[in-house]
Short mmCIF file of C-alpha atoms and ligand atoms in Angstrom, two decimals:
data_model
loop_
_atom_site.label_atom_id
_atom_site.label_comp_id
_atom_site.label_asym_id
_atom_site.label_seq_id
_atom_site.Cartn_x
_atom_site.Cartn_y
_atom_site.Cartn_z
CA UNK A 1 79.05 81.58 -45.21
CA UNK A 2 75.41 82.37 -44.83
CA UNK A 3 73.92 82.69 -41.07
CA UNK A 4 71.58 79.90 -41.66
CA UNK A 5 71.07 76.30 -40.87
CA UNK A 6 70.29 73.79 -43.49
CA UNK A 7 68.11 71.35 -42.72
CA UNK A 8 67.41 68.32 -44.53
CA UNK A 9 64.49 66.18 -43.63
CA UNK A 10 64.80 62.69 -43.90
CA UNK A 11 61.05 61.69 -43.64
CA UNK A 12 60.33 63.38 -46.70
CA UNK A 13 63.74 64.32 -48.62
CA UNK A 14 63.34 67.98 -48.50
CA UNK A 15 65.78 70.37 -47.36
CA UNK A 16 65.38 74.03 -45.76
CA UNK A 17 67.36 76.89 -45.05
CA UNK A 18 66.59 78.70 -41.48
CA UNK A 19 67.87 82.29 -40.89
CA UNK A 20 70.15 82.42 -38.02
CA UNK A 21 69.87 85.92 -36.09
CA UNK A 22 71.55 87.02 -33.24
CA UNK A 23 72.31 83.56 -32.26
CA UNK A 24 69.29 82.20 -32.60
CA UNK A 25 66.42 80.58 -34.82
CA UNK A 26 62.99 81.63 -35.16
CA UNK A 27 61.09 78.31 -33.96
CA UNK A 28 57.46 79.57 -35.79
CA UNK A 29 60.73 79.01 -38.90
CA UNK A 30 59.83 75.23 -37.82
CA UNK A 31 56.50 75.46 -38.92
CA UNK A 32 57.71 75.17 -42.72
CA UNK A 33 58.76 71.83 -42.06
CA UNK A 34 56.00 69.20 -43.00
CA UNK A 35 55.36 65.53 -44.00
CA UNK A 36 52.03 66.85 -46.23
CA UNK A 37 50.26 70.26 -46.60
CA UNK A 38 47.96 68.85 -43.82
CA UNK A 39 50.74 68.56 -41.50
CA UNK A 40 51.00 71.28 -38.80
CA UNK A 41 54.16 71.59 -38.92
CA UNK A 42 57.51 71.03 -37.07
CA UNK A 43 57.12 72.52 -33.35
CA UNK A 44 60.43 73.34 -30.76
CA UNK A 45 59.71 71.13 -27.53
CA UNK A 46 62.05 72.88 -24.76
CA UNK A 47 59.94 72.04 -20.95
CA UNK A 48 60.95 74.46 -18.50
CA UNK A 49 62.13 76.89 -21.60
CA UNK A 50 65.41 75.62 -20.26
CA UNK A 51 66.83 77.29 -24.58
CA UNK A 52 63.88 79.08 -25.63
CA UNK A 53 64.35 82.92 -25.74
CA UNK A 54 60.93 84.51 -24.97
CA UNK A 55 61.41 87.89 -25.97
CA UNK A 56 64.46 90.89 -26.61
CA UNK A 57 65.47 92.63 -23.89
CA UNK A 58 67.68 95.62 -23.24
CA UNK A 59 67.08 95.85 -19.74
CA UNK A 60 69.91 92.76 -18.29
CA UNK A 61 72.72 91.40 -19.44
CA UNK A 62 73.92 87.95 -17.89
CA UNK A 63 76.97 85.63 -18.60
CA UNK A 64 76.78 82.75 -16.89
CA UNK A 65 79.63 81.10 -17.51
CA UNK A 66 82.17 84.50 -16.79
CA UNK A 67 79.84 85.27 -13.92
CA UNK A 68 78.34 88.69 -15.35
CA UNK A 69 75.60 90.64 -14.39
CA UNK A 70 75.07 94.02 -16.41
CA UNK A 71 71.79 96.68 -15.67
CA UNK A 72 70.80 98.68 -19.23
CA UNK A 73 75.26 98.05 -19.53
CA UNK A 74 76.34 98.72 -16.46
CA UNK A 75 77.92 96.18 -14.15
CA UNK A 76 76.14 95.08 -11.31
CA UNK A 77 79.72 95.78 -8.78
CA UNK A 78 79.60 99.40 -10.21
CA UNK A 79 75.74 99.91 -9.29
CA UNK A 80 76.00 98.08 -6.08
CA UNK A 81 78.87 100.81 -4.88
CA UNK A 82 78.11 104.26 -6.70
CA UNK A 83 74.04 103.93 -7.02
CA UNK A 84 71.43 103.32 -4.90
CA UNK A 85 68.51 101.31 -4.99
CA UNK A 86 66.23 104.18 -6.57
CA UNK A 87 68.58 105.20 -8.96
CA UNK A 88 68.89 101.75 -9.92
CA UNK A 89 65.27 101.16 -10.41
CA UNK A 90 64.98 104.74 -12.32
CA UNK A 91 67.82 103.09 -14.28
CA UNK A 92 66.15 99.52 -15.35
CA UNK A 93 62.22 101.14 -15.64
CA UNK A 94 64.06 104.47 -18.17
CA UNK A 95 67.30 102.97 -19.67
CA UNK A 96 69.86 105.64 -18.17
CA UNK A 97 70.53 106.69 -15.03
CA UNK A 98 68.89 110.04 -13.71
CA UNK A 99 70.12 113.00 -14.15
CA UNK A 100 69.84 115.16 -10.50
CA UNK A 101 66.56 116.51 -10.90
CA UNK A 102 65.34 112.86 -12.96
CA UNK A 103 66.47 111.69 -9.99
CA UNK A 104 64.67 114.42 -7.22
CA UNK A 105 61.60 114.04 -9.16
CA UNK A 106 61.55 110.21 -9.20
CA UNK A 107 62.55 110.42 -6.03
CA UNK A 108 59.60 112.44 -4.99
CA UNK A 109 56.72 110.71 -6.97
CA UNK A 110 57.41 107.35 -5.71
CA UNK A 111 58.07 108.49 -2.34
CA UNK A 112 54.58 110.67 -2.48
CA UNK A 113 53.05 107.55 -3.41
CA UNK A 114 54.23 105.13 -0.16
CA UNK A 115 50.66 105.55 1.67
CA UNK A 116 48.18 102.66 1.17
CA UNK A 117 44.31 103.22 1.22
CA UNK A 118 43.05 102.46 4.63
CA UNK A 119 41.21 99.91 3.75
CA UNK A 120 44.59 98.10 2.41
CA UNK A 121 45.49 98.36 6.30
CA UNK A 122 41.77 96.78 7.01
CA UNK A 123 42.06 93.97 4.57
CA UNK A 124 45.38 92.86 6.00
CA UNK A 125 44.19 93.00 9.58
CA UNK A 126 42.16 90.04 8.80
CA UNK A 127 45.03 87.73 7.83
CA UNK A 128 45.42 84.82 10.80
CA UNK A 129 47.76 86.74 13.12
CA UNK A 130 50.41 83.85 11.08
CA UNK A 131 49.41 84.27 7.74
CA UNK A 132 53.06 84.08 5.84
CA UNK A 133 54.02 87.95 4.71
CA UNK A 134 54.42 86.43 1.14
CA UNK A 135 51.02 85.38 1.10
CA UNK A 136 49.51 88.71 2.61
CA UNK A 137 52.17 90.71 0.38
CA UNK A 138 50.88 88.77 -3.30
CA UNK A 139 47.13 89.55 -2.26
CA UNK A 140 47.60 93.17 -0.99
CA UNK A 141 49.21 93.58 -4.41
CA UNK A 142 46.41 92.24 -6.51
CA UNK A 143 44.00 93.64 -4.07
CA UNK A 144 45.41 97.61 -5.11
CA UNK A 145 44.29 96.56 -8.86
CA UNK A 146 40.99 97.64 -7.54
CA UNK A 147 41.87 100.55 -5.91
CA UNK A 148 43.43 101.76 -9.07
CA UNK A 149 40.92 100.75 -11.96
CA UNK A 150 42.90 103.76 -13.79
CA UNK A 151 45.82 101.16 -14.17
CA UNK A 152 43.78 99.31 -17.14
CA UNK A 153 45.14 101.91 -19.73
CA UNK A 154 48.21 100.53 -20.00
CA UNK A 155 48.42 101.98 -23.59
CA UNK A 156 49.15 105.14 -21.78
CA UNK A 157 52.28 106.47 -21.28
CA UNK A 158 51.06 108.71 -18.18
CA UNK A 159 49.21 105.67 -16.71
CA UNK A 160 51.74 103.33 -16.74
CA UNK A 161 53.98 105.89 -15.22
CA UNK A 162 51.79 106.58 -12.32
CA UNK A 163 50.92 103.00 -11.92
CA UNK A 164 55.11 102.04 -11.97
CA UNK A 165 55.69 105.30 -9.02
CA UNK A 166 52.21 103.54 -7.04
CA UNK A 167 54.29 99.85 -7.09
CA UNK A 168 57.40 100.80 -6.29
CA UNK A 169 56.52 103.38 -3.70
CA UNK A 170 53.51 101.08 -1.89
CA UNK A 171 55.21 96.89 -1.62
CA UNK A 172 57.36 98.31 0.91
CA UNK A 173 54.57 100.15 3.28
CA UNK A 174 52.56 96.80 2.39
CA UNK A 175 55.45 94.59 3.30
CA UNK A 176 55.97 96.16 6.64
CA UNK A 177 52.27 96.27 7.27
CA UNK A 178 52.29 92.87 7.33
CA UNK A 179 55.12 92.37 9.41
CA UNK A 180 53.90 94.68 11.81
CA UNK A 181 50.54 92.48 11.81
CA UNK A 182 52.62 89.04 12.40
CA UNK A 183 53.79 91.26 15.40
CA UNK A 184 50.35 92.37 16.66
CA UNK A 185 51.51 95.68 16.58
CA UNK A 186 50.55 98.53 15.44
CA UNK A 187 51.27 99.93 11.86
CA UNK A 188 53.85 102.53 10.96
CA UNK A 189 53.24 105.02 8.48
CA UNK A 190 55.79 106.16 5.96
CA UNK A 191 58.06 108.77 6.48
CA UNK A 192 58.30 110.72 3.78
CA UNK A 193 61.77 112.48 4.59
CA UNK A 194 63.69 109.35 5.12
CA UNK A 195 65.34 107.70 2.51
CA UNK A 196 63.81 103.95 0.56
CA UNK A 197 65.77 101.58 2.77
CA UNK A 198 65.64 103.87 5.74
CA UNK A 199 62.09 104.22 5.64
CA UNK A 200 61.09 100.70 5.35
CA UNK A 201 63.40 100.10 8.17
CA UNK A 202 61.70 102.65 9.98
CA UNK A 203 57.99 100.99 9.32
CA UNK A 204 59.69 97.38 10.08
CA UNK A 205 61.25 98.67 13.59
CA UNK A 206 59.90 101.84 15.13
CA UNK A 207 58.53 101.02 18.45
CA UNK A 208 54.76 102.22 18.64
CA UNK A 209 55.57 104.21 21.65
CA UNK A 210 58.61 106.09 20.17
CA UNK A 211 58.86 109.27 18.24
CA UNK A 212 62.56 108.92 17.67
CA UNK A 213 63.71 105.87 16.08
CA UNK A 214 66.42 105.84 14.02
CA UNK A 215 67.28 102.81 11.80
CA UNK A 216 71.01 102.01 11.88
CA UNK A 217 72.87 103.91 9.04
CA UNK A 218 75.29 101.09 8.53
CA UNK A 219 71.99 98.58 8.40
CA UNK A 220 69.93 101.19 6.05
CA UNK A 221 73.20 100.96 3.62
CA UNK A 222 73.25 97.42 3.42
CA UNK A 223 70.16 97.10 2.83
CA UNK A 224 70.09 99.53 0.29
CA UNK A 225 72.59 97.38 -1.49
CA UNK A 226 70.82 94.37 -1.24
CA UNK A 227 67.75 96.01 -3.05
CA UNK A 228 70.12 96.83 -6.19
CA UNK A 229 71.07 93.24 -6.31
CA UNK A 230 68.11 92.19 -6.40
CA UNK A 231 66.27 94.45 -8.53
CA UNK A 232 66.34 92.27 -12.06
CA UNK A 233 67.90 89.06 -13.26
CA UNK A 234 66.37 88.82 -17.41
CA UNK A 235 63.86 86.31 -17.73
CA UNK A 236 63.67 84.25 -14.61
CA UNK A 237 60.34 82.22 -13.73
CA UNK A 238 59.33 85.43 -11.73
CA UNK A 239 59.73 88.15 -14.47
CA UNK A 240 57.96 85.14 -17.10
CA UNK A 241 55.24 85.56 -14.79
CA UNK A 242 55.03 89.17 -15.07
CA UNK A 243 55.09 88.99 -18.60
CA UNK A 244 53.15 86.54 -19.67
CA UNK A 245 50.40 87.99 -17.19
CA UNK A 246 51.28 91.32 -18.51
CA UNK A 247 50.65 89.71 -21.98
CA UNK A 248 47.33 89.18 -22.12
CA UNK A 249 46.55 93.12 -20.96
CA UNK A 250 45.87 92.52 -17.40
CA UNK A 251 46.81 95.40 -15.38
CA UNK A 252 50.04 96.05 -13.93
CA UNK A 253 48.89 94.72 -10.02
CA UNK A 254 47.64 91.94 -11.09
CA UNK A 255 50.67 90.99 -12.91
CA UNK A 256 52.79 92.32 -10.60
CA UNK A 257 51.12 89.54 -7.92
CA UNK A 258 51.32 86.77 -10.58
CA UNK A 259 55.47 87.60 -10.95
CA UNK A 260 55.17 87.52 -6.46
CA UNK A 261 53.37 84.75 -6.51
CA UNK A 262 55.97 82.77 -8.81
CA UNK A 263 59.12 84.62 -6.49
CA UNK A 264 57.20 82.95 -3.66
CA UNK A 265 58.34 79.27 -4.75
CA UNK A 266 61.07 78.08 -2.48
CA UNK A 267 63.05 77.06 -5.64
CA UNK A 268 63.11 80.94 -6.60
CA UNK A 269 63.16 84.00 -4.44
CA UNK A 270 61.58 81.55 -1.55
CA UNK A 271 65.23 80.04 -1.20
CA UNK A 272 66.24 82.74 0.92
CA UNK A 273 64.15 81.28 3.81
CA UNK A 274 64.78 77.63 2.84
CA UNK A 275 68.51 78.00 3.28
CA UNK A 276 68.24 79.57 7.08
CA UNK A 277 65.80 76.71 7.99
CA UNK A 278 68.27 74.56 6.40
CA UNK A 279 71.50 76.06 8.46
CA UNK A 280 69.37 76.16 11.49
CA UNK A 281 68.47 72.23 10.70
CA UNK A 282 72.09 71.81 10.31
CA UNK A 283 73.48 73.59 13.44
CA UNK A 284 76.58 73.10 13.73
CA UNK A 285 79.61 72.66 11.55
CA UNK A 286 80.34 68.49 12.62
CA UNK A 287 76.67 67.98 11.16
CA UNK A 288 78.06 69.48 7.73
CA UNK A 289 79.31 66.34 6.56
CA UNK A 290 76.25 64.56 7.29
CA UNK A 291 74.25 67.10 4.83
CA UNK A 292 76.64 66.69 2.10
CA UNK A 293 75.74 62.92 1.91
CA UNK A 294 72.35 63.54 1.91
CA UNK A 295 72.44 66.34 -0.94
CA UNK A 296 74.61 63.24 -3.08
CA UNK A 297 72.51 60.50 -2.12
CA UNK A 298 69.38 62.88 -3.35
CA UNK A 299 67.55 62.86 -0.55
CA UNK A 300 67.85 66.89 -0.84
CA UNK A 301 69.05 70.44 -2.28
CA UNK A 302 71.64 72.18 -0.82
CA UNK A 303 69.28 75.67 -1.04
CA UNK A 304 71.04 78.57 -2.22
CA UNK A 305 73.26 76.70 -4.59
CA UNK A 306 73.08 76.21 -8.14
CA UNK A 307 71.74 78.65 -10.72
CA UNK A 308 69.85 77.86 -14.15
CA UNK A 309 72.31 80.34 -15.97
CA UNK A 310 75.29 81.13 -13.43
CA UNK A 311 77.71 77.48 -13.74
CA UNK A 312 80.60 79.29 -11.85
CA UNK A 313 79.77 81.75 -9.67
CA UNK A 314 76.66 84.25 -8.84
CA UNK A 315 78.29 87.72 -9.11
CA UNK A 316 75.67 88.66 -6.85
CA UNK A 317 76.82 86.32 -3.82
CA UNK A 318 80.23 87.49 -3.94
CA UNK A 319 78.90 90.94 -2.62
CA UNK A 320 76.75 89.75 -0.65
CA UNK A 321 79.24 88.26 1.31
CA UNK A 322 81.52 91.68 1.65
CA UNK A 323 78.17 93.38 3.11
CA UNK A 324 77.53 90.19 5.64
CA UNK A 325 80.64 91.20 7.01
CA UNK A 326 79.64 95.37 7.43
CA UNK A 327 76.78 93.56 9.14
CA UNK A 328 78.14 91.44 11.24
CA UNK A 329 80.16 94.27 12.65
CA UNK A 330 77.02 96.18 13.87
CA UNK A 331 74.87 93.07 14.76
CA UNK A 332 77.47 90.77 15.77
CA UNK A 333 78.33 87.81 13.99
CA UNK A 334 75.60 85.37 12.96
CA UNK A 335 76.59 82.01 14.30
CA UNK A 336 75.57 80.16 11.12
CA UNK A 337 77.82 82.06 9.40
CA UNK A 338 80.43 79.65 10.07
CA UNK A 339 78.32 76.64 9.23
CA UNK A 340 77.35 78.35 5.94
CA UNK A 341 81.22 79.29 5.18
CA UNK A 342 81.83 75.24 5.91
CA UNK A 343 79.51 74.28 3.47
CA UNK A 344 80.52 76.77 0.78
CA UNK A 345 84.36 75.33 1.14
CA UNK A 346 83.36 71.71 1.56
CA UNK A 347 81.03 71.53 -1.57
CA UNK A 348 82.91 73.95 -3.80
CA UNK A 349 85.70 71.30 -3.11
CA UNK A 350 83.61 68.28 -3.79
CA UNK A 351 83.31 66.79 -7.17
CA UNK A 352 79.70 66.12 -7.05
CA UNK A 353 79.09 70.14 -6.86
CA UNK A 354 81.74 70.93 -8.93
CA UNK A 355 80.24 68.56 -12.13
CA UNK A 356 77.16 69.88 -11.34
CA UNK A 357 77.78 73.88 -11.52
CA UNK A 358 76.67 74.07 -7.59
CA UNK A 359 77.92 77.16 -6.75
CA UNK A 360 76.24 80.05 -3.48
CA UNK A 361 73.57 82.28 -5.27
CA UNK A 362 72.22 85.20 -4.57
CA UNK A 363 69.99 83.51 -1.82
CA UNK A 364 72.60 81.61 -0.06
CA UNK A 365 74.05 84.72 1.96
CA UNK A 366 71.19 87.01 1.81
CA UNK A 367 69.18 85.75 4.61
CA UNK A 368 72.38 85.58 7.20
CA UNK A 369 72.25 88.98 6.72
CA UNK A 370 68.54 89.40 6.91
CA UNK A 371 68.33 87.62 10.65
CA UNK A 372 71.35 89.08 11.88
CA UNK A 373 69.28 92.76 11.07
CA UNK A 374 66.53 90.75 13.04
CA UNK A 375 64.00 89.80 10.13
CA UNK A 376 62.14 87.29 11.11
CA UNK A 377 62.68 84.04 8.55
CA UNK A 378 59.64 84.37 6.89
CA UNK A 379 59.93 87.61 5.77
CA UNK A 380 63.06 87.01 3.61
CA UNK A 381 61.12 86.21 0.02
CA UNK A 382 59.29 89.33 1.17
CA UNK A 383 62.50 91.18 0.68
CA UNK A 384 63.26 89.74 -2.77
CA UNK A 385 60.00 91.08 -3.64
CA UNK A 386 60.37 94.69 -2.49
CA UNK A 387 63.19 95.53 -5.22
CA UNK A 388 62.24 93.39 -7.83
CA UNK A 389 59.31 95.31 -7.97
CA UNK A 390 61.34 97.29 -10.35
CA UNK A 391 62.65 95.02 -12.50
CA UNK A 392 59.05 93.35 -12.83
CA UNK A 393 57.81 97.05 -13.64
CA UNK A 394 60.85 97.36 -16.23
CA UNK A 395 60.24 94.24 -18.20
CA UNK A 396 56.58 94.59 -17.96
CA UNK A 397 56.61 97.54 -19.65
CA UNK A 398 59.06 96.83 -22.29
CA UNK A 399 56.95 93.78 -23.37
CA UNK A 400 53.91 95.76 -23.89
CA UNK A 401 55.67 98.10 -25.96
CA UNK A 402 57.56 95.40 -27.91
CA UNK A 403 56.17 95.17 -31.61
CA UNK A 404 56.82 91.91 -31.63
CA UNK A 405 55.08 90.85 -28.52
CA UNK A 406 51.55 89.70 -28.13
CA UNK A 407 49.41 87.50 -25.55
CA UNK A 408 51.71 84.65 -24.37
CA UNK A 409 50.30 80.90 -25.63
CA UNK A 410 53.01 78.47 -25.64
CA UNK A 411 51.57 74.91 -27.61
CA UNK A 412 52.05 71.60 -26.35
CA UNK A 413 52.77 67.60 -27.33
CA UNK A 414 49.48 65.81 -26.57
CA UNK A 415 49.96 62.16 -25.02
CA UNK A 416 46.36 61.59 -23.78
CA UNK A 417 43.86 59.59 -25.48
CA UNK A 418 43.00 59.92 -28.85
CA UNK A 419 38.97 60.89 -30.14
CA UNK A 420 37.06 57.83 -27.67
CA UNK A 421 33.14 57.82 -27.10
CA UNK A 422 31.09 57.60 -23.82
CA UNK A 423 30.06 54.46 -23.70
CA UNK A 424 25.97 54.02 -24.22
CA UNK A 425 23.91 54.07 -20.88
CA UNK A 426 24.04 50.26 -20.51
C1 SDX B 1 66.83 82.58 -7.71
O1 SDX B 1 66.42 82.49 -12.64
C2 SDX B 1 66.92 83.43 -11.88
O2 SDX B 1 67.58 84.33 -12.38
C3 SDX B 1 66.53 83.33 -10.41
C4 SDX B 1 67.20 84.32 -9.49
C5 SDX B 1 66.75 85.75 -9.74
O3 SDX B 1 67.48 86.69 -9.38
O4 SDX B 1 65.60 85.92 -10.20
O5 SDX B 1 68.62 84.26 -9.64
C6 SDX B 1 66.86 84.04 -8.03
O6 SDX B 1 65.79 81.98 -7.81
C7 SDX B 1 68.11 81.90 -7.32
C8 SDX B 1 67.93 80.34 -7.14
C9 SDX B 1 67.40 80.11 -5.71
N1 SDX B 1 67.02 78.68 -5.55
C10 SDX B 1 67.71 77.84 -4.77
O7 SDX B 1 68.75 78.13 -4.19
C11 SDX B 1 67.07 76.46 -4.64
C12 SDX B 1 68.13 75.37 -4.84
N2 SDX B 1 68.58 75.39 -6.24
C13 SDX B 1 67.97 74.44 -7.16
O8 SDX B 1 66.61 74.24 -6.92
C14 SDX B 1 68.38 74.71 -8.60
O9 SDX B 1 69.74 74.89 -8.61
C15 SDX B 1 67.73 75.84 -9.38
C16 SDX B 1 66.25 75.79 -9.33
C17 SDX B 1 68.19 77.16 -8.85
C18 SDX B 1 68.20 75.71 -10.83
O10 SDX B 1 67.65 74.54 -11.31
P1 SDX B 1 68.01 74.02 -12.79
O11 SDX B 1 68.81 75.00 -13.55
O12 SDX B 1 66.74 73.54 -13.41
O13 SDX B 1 68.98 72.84 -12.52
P2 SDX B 1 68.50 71.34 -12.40
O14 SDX B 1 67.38 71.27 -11.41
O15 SDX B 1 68.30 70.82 -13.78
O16 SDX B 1 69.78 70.68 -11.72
C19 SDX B 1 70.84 70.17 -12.50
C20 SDX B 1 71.46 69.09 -11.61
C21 SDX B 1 70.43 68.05 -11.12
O17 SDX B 1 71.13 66.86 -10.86
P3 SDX B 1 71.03 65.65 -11.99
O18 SDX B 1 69.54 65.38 -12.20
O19 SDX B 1 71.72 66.21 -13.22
O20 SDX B 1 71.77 64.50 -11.37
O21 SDX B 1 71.97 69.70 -10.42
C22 SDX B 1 71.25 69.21 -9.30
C23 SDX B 1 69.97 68.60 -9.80
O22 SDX B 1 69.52 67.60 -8.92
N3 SDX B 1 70.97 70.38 -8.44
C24 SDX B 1 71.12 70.38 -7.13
C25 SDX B 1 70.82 71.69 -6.72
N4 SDX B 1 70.50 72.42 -7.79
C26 SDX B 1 70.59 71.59 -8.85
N5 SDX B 1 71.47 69.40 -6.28
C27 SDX B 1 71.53 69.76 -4.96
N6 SDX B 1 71.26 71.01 -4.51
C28 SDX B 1 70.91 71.98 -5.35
N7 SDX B 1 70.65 73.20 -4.87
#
């Protein structure tokens, strides 16, 4: 049997065969279809892309139905315990992992590029001393496109490489700048010998006054860990962002604070810091109950549950949860912990959830382990950002040098007024 539909329609009689390839039709295949030659032609509607396949990838791999999440093939468990987070973004912006000196030499160019300009440190002193870190972090970004006007010439190979090391080596120096600002205190520079985790730790924590701070090994780790779960996830709203951005030739900061922007939403990488405020609402495990009647009589989300791929379980949470307890063991055990075990069991036991695919993602545990390291709540989509700075790099650059790819324009079904006239001056 051919791979093709056959499509017969009825308004006019005709029938057309459609190519089927790799699981998919070609929707400009649509176009054929027509009531007259002056017909446009059939168009897919799909709001919210919820079946649409923008582009081919080889970057991620998900399943969400058997709970899979692959990196250029390998499984996320594997990276998570024998990579870290470096390796893992030399792995999604290359294809394979480093080889030792791939590695020392990626190592070194996006580490030699963690310094901002000083007048990146200037322009984030004048935020309100409680300007929200996402919002400072999503215009520092845009704000290096024109420190870095070099970054237009995407078309080179050299440029986007030094543009990819400049990203991935600055949002963390930025991010902690801005904590550091919420905190009136002073900044931190980068330390160049400590590791990616460790040093952003470092910038986040080291007391002004102090020449020897050390940031917890055990804390450093997890964190680590966290940033290789988070580094990609395929086409989510953020990554669209970066693409479609990307798309239309814009340089890589600007797109890269369009895809931060979009992470910022509280339905996306903002869920981190919904779901404390929500356990905090909560506060104790009697109230659960309470919350579970008011997610069913939708009146709210449950944040950190439900996924528009994963309908069993986020492969990512499941870690998550082993590290929250390496955490806990340093920083003591966060007392919402319980509340936020209570709600997993009572809603992964409840119909309603269960119909509905509601499982923990990625966001639910993250921030537990976030505040018990002692970020502050707001800074939790801040730390989605800082790794999937990558993965935004990654898919950036694969779309610009996809054939197939060109400026982003999806159409649309008008329902406004049809061709009226202003009436005369009366
Ligand atoms: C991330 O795309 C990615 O890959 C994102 C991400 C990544 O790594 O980039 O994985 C990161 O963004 C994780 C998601 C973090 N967001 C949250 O935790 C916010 C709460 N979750 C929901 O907003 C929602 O589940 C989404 C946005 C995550 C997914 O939305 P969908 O796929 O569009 O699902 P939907 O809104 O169509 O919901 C289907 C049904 C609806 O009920 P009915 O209208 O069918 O009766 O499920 C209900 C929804 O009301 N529902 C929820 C719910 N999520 C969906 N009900 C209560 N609580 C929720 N959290």
């Amino acid at each position: 049997m051919p791979d093709s539909l056959s499509i017969k329609d009825n308004r006019t009689g005709k029938s057309y065969e459609i190519p089927i390839q790799d699981d998919a039709i070609r929707a400009m295949d649509l176009r054929q279809i027509k009531t007259s030659d002056s017909d446009f032609g059939l168009l897919s509607y799909d709001p919210a892309f919820m079946n649409t396949a923008s582009c081919r990838s080889s970057i991620t791999y998900i399943d969400g139905d058997r709970g899979i999440l692959r990196y250029r093939g390998y499984p996320i468990e594997e990276l998570a315990e024998k990579c870290n987070y470096l390796e893992v973004a030399y792995l999604l912006v290359h294809g394979e992992l480093p080889s030792k000196n791939q590695y020392e030499e990626w190592k070194h160019n996006v580490t030699y590029h963690t310094m901002v300009h000083e007048n990146v440190k200037k322009f984030l002193e004048e935020f309100r001393y409680d300007a929200h870190p996402m919002g400072m972090l999503v215009s520092a970004v845009a704000a290096l496109s024109t420190f870095y006007p070099d970054a237009k010439h995407f078309s080179d190979e050299n440029s986007r490489r030094l543009q990819i090391h400049r990203l991935i080596g600055k949002t963390p120096t930025i991010a902690a700048f801005a904590y550091r600002h919420s905190m009136g205190m002073a900044y931190v520079y980068p330390d160049n010998d400590l590791d990616y985790a460790e040093n952003f730790l470092t910038m986040m924590y080291k007391p002004p006054a102090s020449s020897t701070f050390e940031a917890n090994p055990v804390l450093a780790k997890a964190l680590d860990v966290l940033f290789v779960l988070h580094a990609d996830h395929e086409q989510n709203a953020s990554t669209s962002a970066m693409r479609s951005v990307g798309s239309t030739h814009a340089d890589p900061y600007s797109c890269a604070a369009a895809a931060a922007a979009a992470l910022y939403g509280p339905l996306h990488g903002g869920a981190n810091e919904e779901v404390l405020r929500m356990l905090e609402e909560i506060g104790s495990k009697d109230k659960v109950p309470e919350i579970i009647r008011q997610v069913k009589d939708k009146k709210r989300l449950l944040m950190g549950f439900g996924h528009r791929v994963y309908k069993n379980y986020d492969p990512r949470a499941q870690i998550i949860k082993r590290i929250a307890d390496q955490v806990f063991e340093v920083t003591g055990r966060n007392k919402l912990l319980d509340i936020a075990l209570e709600l997993e069991k009572v809603a992964l036991s409840d119909d309603y959830f269960i119909s509905k695919h509601l499982y923990p993602n990625v966001d639910f545990y993250s921030g537990l382990i976030y505040q018990a390291m002692g970020f502050p709540t707001d800074i939790f989509p801040v730390l989605f950002a800082i790794p999937r700075m990558s993965g935004w790099l990654a898919q950036w650059q694969e779309m610009l040098l996809d054939p197939e790819q060109k400026i982003s324009r999806p159409r649309q079904i008008y329902t406004g007024y049809p061709e009226r006239h202003i009436p005369a001056q009366t």
